[in-house]
């Protein structure tokens, strides 16, 4: 799935992705618009935007092998501000509707784990959003192969999405036993305010 920027201005159109047959289709039908962050125009309006609701979290180790990742605020450089709520150490609940940069980064490691995989493992890393009514959509995802004796990082984003108030943004992944417990495993979100 590839996401692409449709307009420099804040459009009323939806974000599209191209399916395997090459046709463009709506990414989400719940009013979410996506922009690759580095493609935003540098005109005067966008240059004056600042961030208010913001969060930067570090991965919290878990013995579970798949599911929603847990996050913590234990280090000096992690924070949750501006009305964003960290719920159950998993979900970032947004205080208001707006344009948010979303990003996650995970370090994979099969060198130092006790039980190395005997063969290649298909890993899926995704950032999802759950609306107040419980409806879930995937914002970004990447699938990759992890083999024995490998160490590398994976990053999703930053990408800017228009997200509604009260929705919960979270990260899911299988193969969590292969996450290196480093401080470089992060999940962040920040709102553009005008």
Coordinates of C-alpha atoms in Angstrom, one line a residue:
X1 CA 0.0 0.0 0.0
X2 CA 1.4 3.4 -0.9
X3 CA 0.0 6.6 0.5
X4 CA 0.5 9.8 -1.5
X5 CA -0.1 13.5 -1.0
X6 CA -3.0 14.9 -3.0
X7 CA -2.9 18.6 -2.5
X8 CA -0.8 21.3 -0.9
X9 CA -3.9 23.0 0.7
X10 CA -5.9 21.2 3.4
X11 CA -8.3 19.4 0.9
X12 CA -11.7 18.1 1.3
X13 CA -10.7 15.0 -0.6
X14 CA -9.7 11.6 1.0
X15 CA -6.3 10.0 1.0
X16 CA -6.0 7.3 -1.6
X17 CA -3.9 4.2 -2.0
X18 CA -3.2 2.1 -5.1
X19 CA -4.4 -1.5 -5.0
X20 CA -2.7 -4.3 -6.8
X21 CA -4.6 -3.6 -10.0
X22 CA -3.3 0.0 -10.0
X23 CA -6.7 1.6 -9.2
X24 CA -6.8 4.3 -6.6
X25 CA -9.2 3.7 -3.7
X26 CA -10.1 5.6 -0.5
X27 CA -7.7 4.7 2.3
X28 CA -10.3 5.2 5.1
X29 CA -13.9 6.1 5.1
X30 CA -14.0 7.8 8.5
X31 CA -12.8 11.2 7.5
X32 CA -9.1 10.5 7.9
X33 CA -6.8 12.2 5.5
X34 CA -3.1 11.3 5.2
X35 CA 0.0 13.2 4.0
X36 CA 3.6 12.2 4.0
X37 CA 5.0 14.7 6.4
X38 CA 8.0 15.6 4.3
X39 CA 5.7 16.5 1.3
X40 CA 3.9 19.4 3.0
X41 CA 4.3 22.7 1.2
X42 CA 6.5 25.3 2.9
X43 CA 4.2 28.2 2.2
X44 CA 3.7 30.8 4.9
X45 CA 0.6 29.2 6.4
X46 CA 2.2 25.8 7.0
X47 CA 5.5 27.3 8.1
X48 CA 3.7 29.1 11.0
X49 CA 2.0 26.0 12.4
X50 CA 3.2 24.7 15.7
X51 CA 2.6 21.5 17.7
X52 CA 0.4 21.5 20.8
X53 CA -1.0 18.0 21.7
X54 CA 2.1 15.8 21.6
X55 CA 3.4 12.5 22.9
X56 CA 6.7 10.5 22.7
X57 CA 6.8 7.1 24.4
X58 CA 9.3 4.3 24.7
X59 CA 8.5 0.6 24.3
X60 CA 7.7 -1.4 27.4
X61 CA 8.9 -5.0 27.2
X62 CA 6.3 -7.7 27.3
X63 CA 6.4 -11.5 27.2
X64 CA 3.4 -11.6 24.8
X65 CA 4.4 -12.6 21.2
X66 CA 1.8 -10.6 19.3
X67 CA -0.8 -7.9 19.8
X68 CA -0.9 -4.3 20.8
X69 CA 2.5 -2.9 22.0
X70 CA 2.8 -1.3 25.4
X71 CA 4.5 2.0 26.0
X72 CA 5.9 3.9 29.0
X73 CA 7.0 7.4 30.0
X74 CA 9.9 6.4 32.3
X75 CA 12.8 8.3 30.7
X76 CA 13.4 12.1 30.8
X77 CA 12.9 12.4 27.1
X78 CA 9.4 10.8 27.0
X79 CA 6.3 12.8 27.5
X80 CA 2.5 13.2 26.9
X81 CA 1.2 16.8 26.8
X82 CA -1.6 18.9 25.5
X83 CA -4.5 16.8 26.4
X84 CA -3.3 13.5 24.8
X85 CA -4.1 10.6 27.1
X86 CA -2.0 7.4 27.3
X87 CA -4.7 4.8 28.1
X88 CA -3.8 1.4 29.4
X89 CA -0.1 2.1 28.4
X90 CA -1.2 1.2 24.8
X91 CA -3.5 3.8 23.3
X92 CA -2.9 7.5 22.6
X93 CA -6.4 9.1 22.9
X94 CA -6.6 12.3 21.0
X95 CA -8.1 15.4 22.6
X96 CA -9.3 17.2 19.4
X97 CA -9.9 16.7 15.7
X98 CA -7.0 17.9 13.6
X99 CA -3.9 17.0 11.6
X100 CA -1.5 14.7 13.5
X101 CA 2.0 13.4 12.6
X102 CA 2.2 9.7 13.6
X103 CA 5.4 7.7 13.8
X104 CA 6.7 4.5 15.4
X105 CA 10.2 2.9 15.4
X106 CA 11.1 -0.6 16.5
X107 CA 14.6 -2.3 16.7
X108 CA 14.5 -6.0 15.8
X109 CA 17.2 -8.4 17.1
X110 CA 17.6 -12.1 16.7
X111 CA 21.3 -12.1 17.7
X112 CA 20.8 -11.7 21.4
X113 CA 17.4 -13.4 22.1
X114 CA 17.3 -16.7 24.1
X115 CA 15.2 -18.4 21.4
X116 CA 16.4 -17.5 18.0
X117 CA 14.0 -18.3 15.1
X118 CA 15.0 -21.5 13.4
X119 CA 13.7 -20.1 10.1
X120 CA 12.4 -16.8 8.6
X121 CA 9.4 -15.2 10.3
X122 CA 6.9 -12.9 8.6
X123 CA 6.5 -9.8 10.8
X124 CA 3.7 -7.3 10.5
X125 CA 4.1 -3.8 12.1
X126 CA 1.1 -1.5 11.9
X127 CA -0.3 1.7 13.4
X128 CA -4.1 1.5 13.8
X129 CA -6.8 4.0 14.8
X130 CA -9.9 3.1 16.7
X131 CA -12.9 5.5 16.5
X132 CA -15.1 6.2 19.6
X133 CA -17.6 3.7 18.2
X134 CA -15.0 0.9 18.1
X135 CA -14.4 0.9 14.4
X136 CA -10.7 0.1 13.6
X137 CA -8.7 1.2 10.6
X138 CA -5.0 0.7 9.7
X139 CA -3.2 4.0 9.2
X140 CA 0.2 2.5 8.1
X141 CA 1.7 -1.0 8.0
X142 CA 4.8 -2.8 6.8
X143 CA 5.4 -6.5 6.5
X144 CA 9.0 -7.8 6.5
X145 CA 10.9 -11.0 6.9
X146 CA 13.0 -11.6 10.1
X147 CA 15.6 -14.4 10.0
X148 CA 18.1 -15.9 12.4
X149 CA 21.0 -13.6 13.5
X150 CA 19.6 -10.3 12.2
X151 CA 19.5 -6.9 13.8
X152 CA 17.8 -3.9 12.2
X153 CA 15.2 -1.2 12.8
X154 CA 11.8 -0.5 11.2
X155 CA 10.1 2.8 11.1
X156 CA 6.6 3.8 10.0
X157 CA 6.1 7.5 9.4
X158 CA 6.1 10.2 10.2
X159 CA 2.9 10.7 8.1
X160 CA 0.3 13.4 8.8
X161 CA -3.3 12.2 9.2
X162 CA -6.5 14.1 9.8
X163 CA -7.9 12.3 12.9
X164 CA -11.1 12.8 14.8
X165 CA -11.4 13.8 18.5
X166 CA -11.5 10.9 21.0
X167 CA -10.0 8.3 18.7
X168 CA -7.3 6.0 20.0
X169 CA -4.0 5.5 18.0
X170 CA -2.0 2.4 18.8
X171 CA 0.7 0.0 17.4
X172 CA 0.3 -3.7 16.8
X173 CA 2.9 -6.3 15.9
X174 CA 3.5 -10.0 15.9
X175 CA 7.0 -11.4 16.8
X176 CA 7.4 -9.0 19.7
X177 CA 9.8 -11.5 21.3
X178 CA 12.3 -10.3 18.8
X179 CA 12.2 -6.6 19.7
X180 CA 15.5 -5.4 21.1
X181 CA 14.7 -3.7 24.5
X182 CA 16.5 -0.4 23.5
X183 CA 15.5 3.2 24.2
X184 CA 15.2 3.6 20.4
X185 CA 11.8 1.8 20.3
X186 CA 9.4 4.8 20.2
X187 CA 5.8 5.8 19.4
X188 CA 5.0 9.4 18.8
X189 CA 2.2 11.7 17.8
X190 CA 1.9 15.4 17.5
X191 CA -0.9 17.7 16.4
X192 CA -0.5 20.6 14.0
X193 CA -2.4 23.6 15.4
X194 CA -3.2 26.6 13.4

